[in-house]
Coordinates of C-alpha atoms in Angstrom, one line a residue:
Chain A
M98 CA 85.2 95.0 134.9
S99 CA 82.0 93.3 134.2
L100 CA 80.4 90.8 132.0
L101 CA 78.1 91.8 129.2
A102 CA 74.5 91.0 129.7
T103 CA 73.4 88.1 127.5
N104 CA 69.7 88.7 127.4
Y105 CA 69.8 90.2 123.9
L106 CA 69.1 88.5 120.7
T107 CA 72.5 87.3 119.7
P108 CA 73.1 87.4 115.9
T109 CA 73.8 84.1 114.3
G110 CA 75.0 85.5 111.0
R111 CA 71.8 84.6 109.1
E112 CA 70.2 88.0 109.8
E113 CA 70.3 90.5 106.9
A114 CA 72.3 93.0 109.1
W115 CA 74.9 90.5 110.0
R116 CA 75.2 88.2 107.0
F117 CA 78.6 89.5 105.9
T118 CA 80.2 90.1 109.3
P119 CA 82.7 87.5 110.6
L120 CA 81.1 87.2 114.0
K121 CA 83.8 85.0 115.3
R122 CA 86.3 87.8 114.9
L123 CA 84.2 90.3 116.9
R124 CA 85.9 89.3 120.1
G125 CA 82.6 88.7 121.8
L126 CA 81.1 92.1 121.2
H127 CA 78.0 90.7 119.7
D128 CA 77.2 87.8 121.9
G129 CA 78.1 89.1 125.4
A130 CA 81.3 87.0 125.7
A131 CA 83.5 90.1 125.8
V132 CA 84.8 91.2 129.2
V133 CA 84.2 94.9 129.6
G134 CA 87.1 97.0 130.7
D135 CA 86.7 100.2 132.6
R136 CA 88.0 102.8 130.2
A137 CA 86.7 105.8 128.3
S138 CA 89.4 106.2 125.7
L139 CA 88.1 109.2 123.8
I140 CA 90.2 112.2 124.7
S141 CA 90.7 115.8 123.6
S142 CA 94.4 116.5 123.8
H143 CA 94.1 120.1 122.6
S144 CA 92.6 123.0 124.4
L145 CA 89.0 123.6 123.3
P146 CA 87.9 126.9 121.7
A147 CA 85.3 129.1 123.4
G148 CA 81.8 127.7 123.2
V149 CA 83.0 124.1 123.0
T150 CA 82.9 121.7 126.0
F151 CA 83.9 118.1 126.3
M152 CA 82.8 116.2 129.4
S153 CA 81.3 113.0 130.7
E154 CA 77.6 113.3 131.3
N155 CA 74.7 111.0 131.9
L156 CA 72.5 111.3 128.8
A157 CA 69.6 109.2 127.4
P158 CA 70.0 108.0 123.9
L159 CA 69.1 110.4 121.2
A160 CA 67.5 107.8 118.9
H161 CA 66.4 104.3 118.8
S162 CA 68.7 101.5 117.6
D163 CA 68.0 97.9 116.8
D164 CA 71.6 97.0 116.5
V165 CA 72.4 94.4 119.1
I166 CA 75.8 95.8 119.9
I167 CA 74.4 99.3 120.4
E168 CA 71.8 97.9 122.7
R169 CA 74.4 96.1 124.8
I170 CA 76.3 99.4 125.1
R171 CA 73.2 101.2 126.2
G172 CA 72.3 98.5 128.6
L173 CA 75.5 98.9 130.5
D174 CA 76.1 102.5 131.2
G175 CA 74.4 105.9 131.0
Q176 CA 77.7 107.8 130.9
V177 CA 78.4 109.6 127.6
S178 CA 81.5 111.5 126.4
H179 CA 79.8 114.6 125.3
L180 CA 81.3 117.2 122.9
S181 CA 79.1 120.2 122.8
I182 CA 79.3 123.2 120.5
A183 CA 77.1 126.1 121.7
A184 CA 74.5 127.8 119.6
N185 CA 75.9 130.4 117.2
T186 CA 79.4 129.3 117.7
E187 CA 81.5 129.1 114.6
V188 CA 84.7 127.2 115.2
A189 CA 87.2 127.8 112.4
E190 CA 89.9 125.3 113.4
P191 CA 89.0 121.5 113.5
I192 CA 88.3 120.1 116.9
L193 CA 90.5 117.0 117.3
L194 CA 89.6 114.0 119.5
G195 CA 91.8 111.0 119.8
R196 CA 92.2 107.7 121.7
S197 CA 94.2 106.9 124.7
N198 CA 94.6 103.5 126.4
G199 CA 93.3 100.7 124.2
A200 CA 93.4 97.1 125.1
L201 CA 92.8 93.7 123.4
E202 CA 92.1 91.6 126.5
T203 CA 89.0 93.6 127.4
A204 CA 86.4 95.5 125.5
E205 CA 85.5 99.2 125.7
L206 CA 81.8 100.1 125.4
S207 CA 81.7 103.7 124.5
R208 CA 79.0 106.2 124.2
V209 CA 79.7 109.5 122.5
R210 CA 77.6 112.5 121.8
I211 CA 78.4 115.4 119.6
S212 CA 75.8 118.2 119.7
L213 CA 75.7 121.4 117.8
G214 CA 73.4 124.2 119.0
E215 CA 71.4 126.3 116.5
H216 CA 73.5 127.8 113.8
A217 CA 76.8 126.4 115.2
V218 CA 79.4 125.5 112.7
A219 CA 82.3 123.1 113.3
T220 CA 84.6 120.4 112.1
V221 CA 85.2 117.5 114.4
V222 CA 87.9 114.9 113.8
I223 CA 88.1 111.6 115.7
E224 CA 91.4 109.8 115.2
N225 CA 91.0 106.1 116.1
T226 CA 94.4 104.5 116.7
G227 CA 96.1 101.8 118.6
D228 CA 95.1 98.2 119.3
T229 CA 91.7 97.9 120.9
V230 CA 88.4 96.2 121.1
L231 CA 85.8 99.0 120.9
A232 CA 82.1 99.1 120.5
E233 CA 80.7 102.6 120.1
D234 CA 77.4 104.3 120.2
L235 CA 78.1 107.7 118.7
E236 CA 75.2 110.1 118.2
I237 CA 75.3 113.4 116.6
S238 CA 72.6 116.0 117.2
L239 CA 72.4 118.9 114.7
A240 CA 70.1 121.7 115.9
P241 CA 68.4 123.9 113.2
G242 CA 70.7 125.7 110.9
S243 CA 73.9 124.1 112.3
S244 CA 76.6 122.6 110.2
L245 CA 79.0 119.9 111.1
T246 CA 81.9 118.3 109.2
F247 CA 82.6 115.0 110.9
I248 CA 85.8 113.2 110.1
T249 CA 86.5 109.7 111.6
L250 CA 89.7 108.1 110.9
Q251 CA 89.9 104.4 111.5
E252 CA 93.7 104.0 111.6
F253 CA 93.7 101.2 114.2
D254 CA 96.5 98.7 114.6
A255 CA 96.3 95.3 113.0
Q256 CA 94.3 93.4 115.7
S257 CA 91.7 95.9 116.6
V258 CA 87.9 95.3 116.4
Y259 CA 85.7 98.4 116.1
A260 CA 81.9 98.0 115.9
A261 CA 80.1 101.3 115.9
R262 CA 77.0 103.2 114.9
H263 CA 77.6 106.9 113.9
H264 CA 74.1 108.2 114.0
A265 CA 73.2 111.8 113.0
V266 CA 69.9 113.4 113.8
V267 CA 69.4 116.3 111.4
D268 CA 67.1 119.1 112.3
K269 CA 65.7 121.9 110.1
D270 CA 68.1 123.4 107.6
A271 CA 71.1 121.7 109.2
H272 CA 74.0 120.4 107.2
F273 CA 75.9 117.2 108.0
K274 CA 79.0 116.1 106.1
S275 CA 80.8 113.0 107.3
I276 CA 84.0 111.6 105.9
T277 CA 84.6 108.1 107.2
V278 CA 88.1 106.7 106.6
T279 CA 88.9 103.1 107.4
V280 CA 92.4 101.8 106.7
G281 CA 93.3 99.9 109.9
G282 CA 92.1 97.2 112.1
D283 CA 91.2 93.5 111.9
V284 CA 87.4 94.0 111.8
V285 CA 85.7 97.4 111.4
R286 CA 82.0 97.6 111.2
I287 CA 80.5 101.0 111.1
L288 CA 76.9 102.0 110.6
P289 CA 76.8 105.6 109.4
T290 CA 73.1 106.4 109.8
V291 CA 71.1 109.5 109.3
E292 CA 67.7 110.6 110.3
F293 CA 66.1 113.8 109.2
I294 CA 63.6 115.2 111.7
A295 CA 62.6 118.5 110.0
P296 CA 62.7 119.7 106.4
G297 CA 65.6 121.5 104.7
G298 CA 68.4 119.4 106.0
S299 CA 71.2 118.1 103.8
V300 CA 73.8 115.4 104.4
E301 CA 76.9 114.2 102.5
L302 CA 78.2 110.8 103.7
L303 CA 81.6 110.3 102.2
G304 CA 84.0 107.5 102.8
V305 CA 87.2 105.8 101.8
Y306 CA 88.5 102.4 102.8
F307 CA 91.5 100.3 101.9
A308 CA 91.5 96.7 103.1
T309 CA 94.6 94.5 102.7
A310 CA 95.1 90.8 103.4
G311 CA 92.7 89.4 106.0
Q312 CA 91.0 92.7 106.9
F313 CA 87.3 93.0 107.1
F314 CA 85.7 96.5 106.7
E315 CA 82.0 97.0 106.6
H316 CA 80.2 100.3 106.1
R317 CA 76.4 99.9 106.4
M318 CA 74.7 103.2 105.6
H319 CA 71.1 104.0 106.4
V320 CA 69.6 107.3 105.4
D321 CA 66.0 107.8 106.6
H322 CA 64.1 110.5 104.6
A323 CA 61.3 110.8 107.1
V324 CA 60.5 114.4 106.3
P325 CA 60.0 116.4 103.1
H326 CA 62.7 118.4 101.3
A327 CA 65.8 116.9 102.5
K328 CA 68.9 116.1 100.5
S329 CA 71.4 113.3 100.8
R330 CA 74.5 112.3 99.0
V331 CA 76.5 109.1 99.7
N332 CA 79.9 108.5 98.0
F333 CA 82.2 105.7 99.3
K334 CA 85.3 104.5 97.5
G335 CA 87.2 101.5 98.5
A336 CA 90.3 99.5 97.4
L337 CA 91.2 96.0 98.2
A338 CA 94.5 94.2 97.9
G339 CA 95.6 90.8 99.2
R340 CA 94.2 87.5 100.1
D341 CA 90.9 87.5 102.0
A342 CA 90.7 91.3 102.1
H343 CA 86.9 91.8 102.4
T344 CA 84.8 94.9 102.3
V345 CA 81.1 95.4 102.5
W346 CA 79.2 98.5 101.6
I347 CA 75.5 98.6 102.2
G348 CA 73.6 101.8 101.1
D349 CA 70.1 101.7 102.5
V350 CA 68.1 104.8 101.6
L351 CA 64.5 105.1 102.6
I352 CA 62.2 107.7 101.2
R353 CA 59.0 107.6 103.2
A354 CA 55.6 108.5 101.8
I355 CA 55.7 111.9 103.6
A356 CA 59.2 112.8 102.2
E357 CA 58.2 114.7 99.1
G358 CA 60.9 116.8 97.5
T359 CA 63.6 114.4 98.5
D360 CA 66.8 114.5 96.6
T361 CA 69.2 111.6 97.1
Y362 CA 72.0 109.9 95.3
E363 CA 74.4 107.2 96.5
L364 CA 77.5 105.8 95.0
N365 CA 80.0 103.1 95.8
R366 CA 83.1 102.3 93.8
N367 CA 85.5 99.6 94.5
L368 CA 88.9 98.9 93.1
L369 CA 90.1 95.3 93.3
L370 CA 93.9 95.4 93.2
S371 CA 94.6 91.7 93.5
D372 CA 93.0 88.3 93.3
G373 CA 91.6 86.8 96.5
A374 CA 89.9 89.9 97.6
R375 CA 86.2 90.4 97.8
A376 CA 84.1 93.6 97.7
D377 CA 80.4 93.4 98.4
S378 CA 78.4 96.4 97.4
V379 CA 74.6 96.6 97.9
P380 CA 72.8 99.8 97.2
N381 CA 69.2 99.7 98.3
L382 CA 66.7 102.4 97.6
E383 CA 63.2 102.2 98.9
I384 CA 60.9 104.8 97.6
E385 CA 57.4 105.3 99.0
T386 CA 56.5 108.5 97.1
G387 CA 57.0 109.6 93.5
E388 CA 56.9 113.3 94.4
I389 CA 60.7 113.6 94.7
I390 CA 63.4 115.7 93.0
G391 CA 65.6 112.7 92.4
A392 CA 66.8 109.3 93.7
G393 CA 69.5 107.2 92.3
H394 CA 72.3 104.9 93.0
A395 CA 75.4 103.4 91.4
S396 CA 77.8 100.7 92.3
T397 CA 80.9 99.6 90.5
T398 CA 83.6 97.2 91.2
G399 CA 86.6 97.0 88.9
R400 CA 90.2 96.3 88.5
F401 CA 93.0 98.6 87.3
D402 CA 92.2 100.1 84.0
D403 CA 94.8 98.9 81.5
E404 CA 94.3 102.0 79.3
Q405 CA 95.1 104.3 82.2
L406 CA 98.2 102.4 83.1
F407 CA 99.3 102.3 79.4
Y408 CA 98.8 106.0 79.1
L409 CA 100.9 106.8 82.1
M410 CA 103.6 104.3 81.3
S411 CA 103.8 105.6 77.7
R412 CA 105.1 108.8 79.4
G413 CA 107.9 106.9 81.1
I414 CA 106.2 106.3 84.4
T415 CA 106.9 102.8 85.8
L416 CA 104.1 100.3 86.3
E417 CA 104.5 100.6 90.1
N418 CA 104.3 104.4 90.0
A419 CA 101.5 104.3 87.5
R420 CA 99.5 102.1 89.8
R421 CA 100.2 104.4 92.7
L422 CA 99.0 107.4 90.7
V423 CA 95.8 105.7 89.7
V424 CA 95.0 104.6 93.2
R425 CA 95.8 108.0 94.7
G426 CA 93.7 109.5 91.9
F427 CA 90.9 107.1 92.7
F428 CA 90.8 108.2 96.4
N429 CA 91.7 111.9 95.7
E430 CA 88.2 113.1 95.1
I431 CA 87.1 112.2 98.7
V432 CA 90.4 112.6 100.6
T433 CA 90.6 116.2 99.5
E434 CA 87.2 116.8 101.0
I435 CA 88.9 116.4 104.4
G436 CA 90.5 119.8 103.9
I437 CA 93.2 119.2 106.5
E438 CA 96.5 118.8 104.7
A439 CA 98.4 117.0 107.4
I440 CA 95.7 114.3 107.5
Q441 CA 95.3 114.1 103.8
D442 CA 99.1 113.6 103.3
R443 CA 99.2 111.0 106.1
L444 CA 96.4 109.0 104.4
M445 CA 97.8 109.2 101.0
N446 CA 101.2 107.9 102.3
R447 CA 99.4 105.2 104.1
I448 CA 97.6 104.2 100.9
D449 CA 100.9 104.1 99.1
N450 CA 102.3 101.9 101.8
E451 CA 99.4 99.5 101.7
L452 CA 99.7 99.2 98.0
E453 CA 103.4 98.5 98.3
K454 CA 102.9 96.0 101.0
A455 CA 100.2 94.2 98.9
G456 CA 102.8 94.1 96.1
T457 CA 100.1 94.0 93.5
Chain B
M1021 CA 121.1 111.2 65.6
S1022 CA 118.6 108.5 66.3
R1023 CA 117.0 105.9 64.0
L1024 CA 113.9 103.9 64.4
E1025 CA 113.8 100.9 62.2
I1026 CA 110.7 98.8 61.7
R1027 CA 111.4 95.6 59.8
N1028 CA 108.7 93.2 58.5
L1029 CA 106.5 93.9 61.5
Q1030 CA 103.6 91.6 61.8
V1031 CA 101.0 92.2 64.5
S1032 CA 97.8 90.5 65.4
V1033 CA 95.0 91.2 67.9
K1034 CA 92.9 88.8 69.8
T1035 CA 89.2 88.7 69.0
D1036 CA 86.4 86.4 69.9
A1037 CA 87.0 84.7 66.6
G1038 CA 90.7 84.1 67.3
A1039 CA 93.8 86.1 66.5
V1040 CA 93.4 88.5 63.5
E1041 CA 96.5 89.7 61.7
I1042 CA 96.4 93.4 61.3
L1043 CA 99.9 94.4 60.3
K1044 CA 101.2 92.2 57.5
G1045 CA 104.9 93.1 57.3
V1046 CA 105.6 96.8 57.8
D1047 CA 109.0 98.2 56.8
L1048 CA 109.8 101.8 57.7
T1049 CA 112.9 103.7 58.9
I1050 CA 112.6 107.1 60.6
E1051 CA 115.6 109.3 61.6
T1052 CA 115.6 112.3 63.8
G1053 CA 115.1 115.4 61.8
E1054 CA 112.7 113.7 59.4
T1055 CA 109.0 113.9 59.1
H1056 CA 107.1 110.9 57.7
A1057 CA 103.4 111.0 57.0
I1058 CA 101.5 107.7 57.0
M1059 CA 98.2 108.1 55.2
G1060 CA 95.6 105.5 54.6
P1061 CA 91.9 104.7 54.9
N1062 CA 90.1 103.7 58.1
G1063 CA 90.9 100.2 59.3
S1064 CA 94.2 99.9 57.4
G1065 CA 96.2 99.3 60.5
K1066 CA 97.8 102.8 61.0
S1067 CA 96.8 103.0 64.7
T1068 CA 97.9 99.4 65.3
L1069 CA 101.3 100.4 64.0
A1070 CA 101.4 103.3 66.4
Y1071 CA 100.2 101.3 69.5
S1072 CA 102.4 98.3 68.7
I1073 CA 105.5 100.5 68.7
A1074 CA 104.5 102.1 72.0
G1075 CA 103.8 98.6 73.5
H1076 CA 100.1 98.5 74.1
P1077 CA 99.2 95.1 75.7
K1078 CA 96.3 94.5 73.3
Y1079 CA 98.6 93.8 70.4
T1080 CA 100.6 90.6 69.8
I1081 CA 103.8 90.9 67.8
V1082 CA 103.8 87.9 65.5
G1083 CA 107.0 88.6 63.6
G1084 CA 109.5 91.2 62.6
S1085 CA 111.5 93.8 64.6
V1086 CA 111.5 97.3 65.9
T1087 CA 114.8 98.8 67.0
L1088 CA 115.8 102.3 68.2
D1089 CA 119.5 102.9 67.5
G1090 CA 119.9 99.1 67.5
A1091 CA 118.2 98.5 70.8
D1092 CA 115.3 96.0 70.6
V1093 CA 112.2 98.1 71.3
L1094 CA 109.8 95.1 71.3
D1095 CA 111.7 93.7 74.3
M1096 CA 111.1 96.8 76.4
T1097 CA 108.3 97.6 78.8
V1098 CA 106.0 100.5 77.9
D1099 CA 107.8 102.9 80.2
E1100 CA 111.2 101.7 78.9
R1101 CA 110.2 102.6 75.4
A1102 CA 109.4 106.1 76.5
K1103 CA 112.7 106.4 78.3
A1104 CA 114.5 105.2 75.2
G1105 CA 113.0 108.2 73.4
L1106 CA 109.7 107.1 71.9
F1107 CA 106.5 109.2 72.3
L1108 CA 103.0 108.4 71.2
A1109 CA 100.5 111.2 70.9
M1110 CA 97.2 109.3 71.2
Q1111 CA 94.1 109.6 69.1
Y1112 CA 92.0 109.1 72.1
P1113 CA 94.0 110.2 75.2
V1114 CA 92.9 108.4 78.3
E1115 CA 91.2 110.1 81.3
V1116 CA 92.9 109.5 84.6
P1117 CA 90.5 110.6 87.4
G1118 CA 92.0 112.3 90.4
V1119 CA 95.4 112.8 88.9
S1120 CA 96.1 116.5 88.1
V1121 CA 97.8 117.6 84.9
S1122 CA 100.6 119.2 86.8
N1123 CA 101.2 116.1 88.9
F1124 CA 101.1 113.9 85.9
L1125 CA 103.5 116.1 83.9
R1126 CA 106.0 116.4 86.7
T1127 CA 105.9 112.6 87.4
A1128 CA 106.5 112.0 83.7
A1129 CA 109.3 114.5 83.4
T1130 CA 110.9 113.1 86.6
A1131 CA 110.7 109.6 85.1
L1132 CA 112.2 110.6 81.8
R1133 CA 114.9 112.9 83.0
G1134 CA 116.0 110.6 85.8
E1135 CA 115.5 113.3 88.4
A1136 CA 112.8 115.7 89.5
P1137 CA 113.0 118.9 87.6
K1138 CA 113.8 121.9 89.7
L1139 CA 110.5 123.4 90.8
R1140 CA 111.1 127.0 89.8
T1141 CA 112.4 126.3 86.3
W1142 CA 109.7 123.5 85.9
V1143 CA 106.9 125.8 86.7
A1144 CA 108.1 128.3 84.1
E1145 CA 108.7 125.6 81.6
V1146 CA 105.1 124.3 82.0
K1147 CA 103.7 127.8 81.9
D1148 CA 105.5 128.6 78.6
A1149 CA 104.4 125.3 77.1
M1150 CA 100.8 126.0 78.0
E1151 CA 100.9 129.5 76.7
A1152 CA 102.5 128.5 73.4
L1153 CA 99.6 126.1 72.8
N1154 CA 97.0 128.5 74.0
I1155 CA 96.0 126.3 77.0
D1156 CA 94.3 127.9 79.9
P1157 CA 96.6 127.9 83.0
A1158 CA 93.7 126.5 85.0
F1159 CA 94.3 123.2 83.1
A1160 CA 97.3 122.4 85.4
S1161 CA 94.9 121.6 88.3
R1162 CA 92.4 119.7 86.2
N1163 CA 92.4 115.9 86.1
V1164 CA 94.3 114.4 83.2
N1165 CA 92.0 114.5 80.1
E1166 CA 88.9 114.4 82.3
G1167 CA 86.2 116.6 80.7
F1168 CA 88.6 117.9 78.1
S1169 CA 87.2 118.7 74.7
G1170 CA 88.7 116.8 71.7
G1171 CA 90.8 119.8 70.9
E1172 CA 92.0 120.3 74.5
K1173 CA 93.1 116.6 74.6
K1174 CA 95.2 117.0 71.5
R1175 CA 96.8 120.2 72.7
H1176 CA 97.6 118.5 75.9
E1177 CA 99.3 115.7 74.0
I1178 CA 101.4 118.1 72.0
M1179 CA 102.3 120.0 75.2
Q1180 CA 103.7 116.7 76.5
L1181 CA 105.6 116.3 73.3
E1182 CA 107.2 119.7 73.8
L1183 CA 107.9 119.1 77.5
L1184 CA 109.1 115.5 77.4
K1185 CA 111.4 116.0 74.3
P1186 CA 111.4 112.5 72.8
K1187 CA 113.7 111.4 69.9
I1188 CA 110.9 109.9 67.8
A1189 CA 107.3 111.0 68.1
I1190 CA 104.4 109.0 66.7
L1191 CA 101.4 111.3 66.3
D1192 CA 98.2 109.2 65.8
E1193 CA 95.6 111.2 64.1
T1194 CA 96.5 114.3 66.1
D1195 CA 94.6 116.4 63.5
S1196 CA 91.3 114.5 63.9
G1197 CA 88.5 116.5 65.6
L1198 CA 90.4 119.8 65.4
D1199 CA 88.9 123.0 64.0
V1200 CA 91.0 125.2 61.8
D1201 CA 92.4 127.3 64.6
A1202 CA 93.2 124.4 66.8
L1203 CA 94.8 122.5 63.9
R1204 CA 97.1 125.5 63.3
I1205 CA 98.1 125.8 67.0
V1206 CA 98.7 122.1 67.3
S1207 CA 100.7 122.0 64.1
E1208 CA 102.8 125.0 65.2
G1209 CA 103.5 123.0 68.4
I1210 CA 104.7 120.0 66.5
N1211 CA 106.9 122.2 64.3
R1212 CA 108.3 124.0 67.3
A1213 CA 109.2 120.6 69.0
K1214 CA 111.0 119.7 65.8
A1215 CA 112.8 123.0 65.5
N1216 CA 113.9 122.9 69.2
G1217 CA 115.1 119.4 69.4
N1218 CA 116.4 116.5 67.5
L1219 CA 113.1 115.0 66.7
G1220 CA 111.8 112.5 64.1
V1221 CA 108.1 112.6 63.5
L1222 CA 105.8 109.8 62.3
L1223 CA 102.5 111.6 61.5
I1224 CA 99.5 109.3 61.0
T1225 CA 96.5 110.9 59.3
H1226 CA 93.6 110.4 57.0
Y1227 CA 93.6 113.8 55.7
T1228 CA 96.1 116.0 53.9
R1229 CA 95.0 119.2 55.6
I1230 CA 97.6 118.9 58.4
L1231 CA 100.3 118.6 55.7
K1232 CA 99.6 122.3 54.8
Y1233 CA 101.2 123.1 58.2
I1234 CA 103.6 120.3 58.6
K1235 CA 105.7 119.5 55.6
P1236 CA 106.5 115.8 55.4
D1237 CA 109.8 114.6 53.9
F1238 CA 108.2 111.3 53.1
V1239 CA 104.7 110.1 52.5
H1240 CA 103.7 106.5 52.9
V1241 CA 100.4 105.1 51.8
F1242 CA 99.1 102.4 54.2
A1243 CA 96.5 99.9 53.2
N1244 CA 95.5 96.5 54.3
G1245 CA 98.2 96.2 57.0
H1246 CA 101.2 97.3 55.0
I1247 CA 102.8 100.2 53.1
V1248 CA 101.6 100.1 49.5
E1249 CA 103.3 103.2 48.1
E1250 CA 106.0 105.6 49.1
G1251 CA 107.0 109.0 47.8
G1252 CA 107.8 112.6 48.6
P1253 CA 105.3 115.4 49.5
D1254 CA 103.8 115.3 46.1
L1255 CA 102.3 111.9 46.8
A1256 CA 100.0 113.6 49.4
D1257 CA 98.7 115.9 46.6
K1258 CA 97.9 112.9 44.5
L1259 CA 96.0 111.3 47.4
E1260 CA 94.1 114.6 47.9
A1261 CA 93.0 114.4 44.3
N1262 CA 92.3 110.7 43.9
G1263 CA 91.6 109.4 47.4
Y1264 CA 92.6 105.9 48.6
A1265 CA 90.4 104.0 46.1
D1266 CA 93.4 102.9 44.1
Y1267 CA 94.9 101.2 47.1
V1268 CA 92.2 99.5 49.0
S1269 CA 91.6 97.0 46.3
K1270 CA 95.2 95.9 46.2

């Protein structure tokens, strides 16, 4: 065990990047107070297909980060849990990674790399479970022509803290699709970030979250169109129920002067299912060139639509079931993108349960 | 046999300028097996009558009563009214994103029948109902009313009427926005539902054209929040010839 270095700029909460986050509940991940436990919890419990390896390696970071937690992680250790998919490998079945030993007394600082060789195609699922304090620097490297569907499931137990950056570096003609699901934990703060390094790439950042009483979930996107002719789509949907449920969605999209032919659209929808919950939603589009295909954003936060509930109830469906149908329907668009039935069913059932617990 | 009795029904709706009374004492009795047409100009309160009976939260009952076989309908929640045997085919059916037609229909049938219909017979039942209304089978996997054309929405409403088998159906301007072919198909669906079950129909419409396909036993003229004239099918012919001008000034 070791103490975190304290020679970093500790956020105070006044910084733009930290203004929503309840720093006191981060269990010392941001200010160096956390005691670091010696564990690397990311595991592969299934046998890996040909062309795929998962091992601990000493790797330099792929991309710069100015997030203080990521800096602290990098300052500690060079060891990276590295999932590598060889060039020209097409993996039909999803590659499942999960978590072993979590702990609340000590923090885990994790570095993860997922790399796809040229023209590799794969789906990777990371199931985050248990009670843990986890800071994670997760970097994804997509070689030219590769395609990754990346599914992260934050199904932590109630006391967990997870602060992470999921950063994808997208090379020429590569495709990156991520589905970020956050339904469990006390504080979850994820920075899904993307950087295009060659033209022709495309990304879809999809997400769902459901916060109930007391939970704080933050998703802070950043898509950097630093090259011409790349495409990005962002679509996050969230529901909140219960006192002091709080979600934050930040959608920063930057189209640099050089990024002609950019096509981007970002969307965030929130469903407030009870009083006392708060959804912050901040789309932020910065455009430095007019020579683009399209750029847009939308953000909505609303309550149950009385007309929808009336329509369903007028067919004999009880209020409770009508609400369940509407909430399932709300999330359905993104959950079905996961494409793995067992996970989709589990999530929908969890959403039903959260709704029931919240007793809206 | 079932009987829906509406007695001196007064309904208001909240507006920025305070409550506005829309229904000013409506009396109407519908029995299963009967078809009643309610005709009247825009803004006369016809849709308010339909939605008030179904229990839409926007409307406040100020006075009067609605009973179905003696049971107090106004005291029931919206879903209880459906379970009691009332059905409202809406003028503007609501989109429910992410909820497929097949899931919706099965959930509704389960709620109304008290148990989930057996999968095999249910699939056949839905398929037949769709075919009869000339609905593309691909509809089953589409989201409820999302992206439906006006005609598709109305056919979907009547398909529900046929599947859910209510005692009394209120059809709120089901004919509006339909072309000639769709009007015929939808009307045939309504007639089929009536022939196959013990159904009373309250048909709300502006126009007499649907009455060429669906023969009403009674015609009621609605103006300014209440019924101003009642008669047999021949009253519709009179309206066709003279319009509503005689009534709106009353």
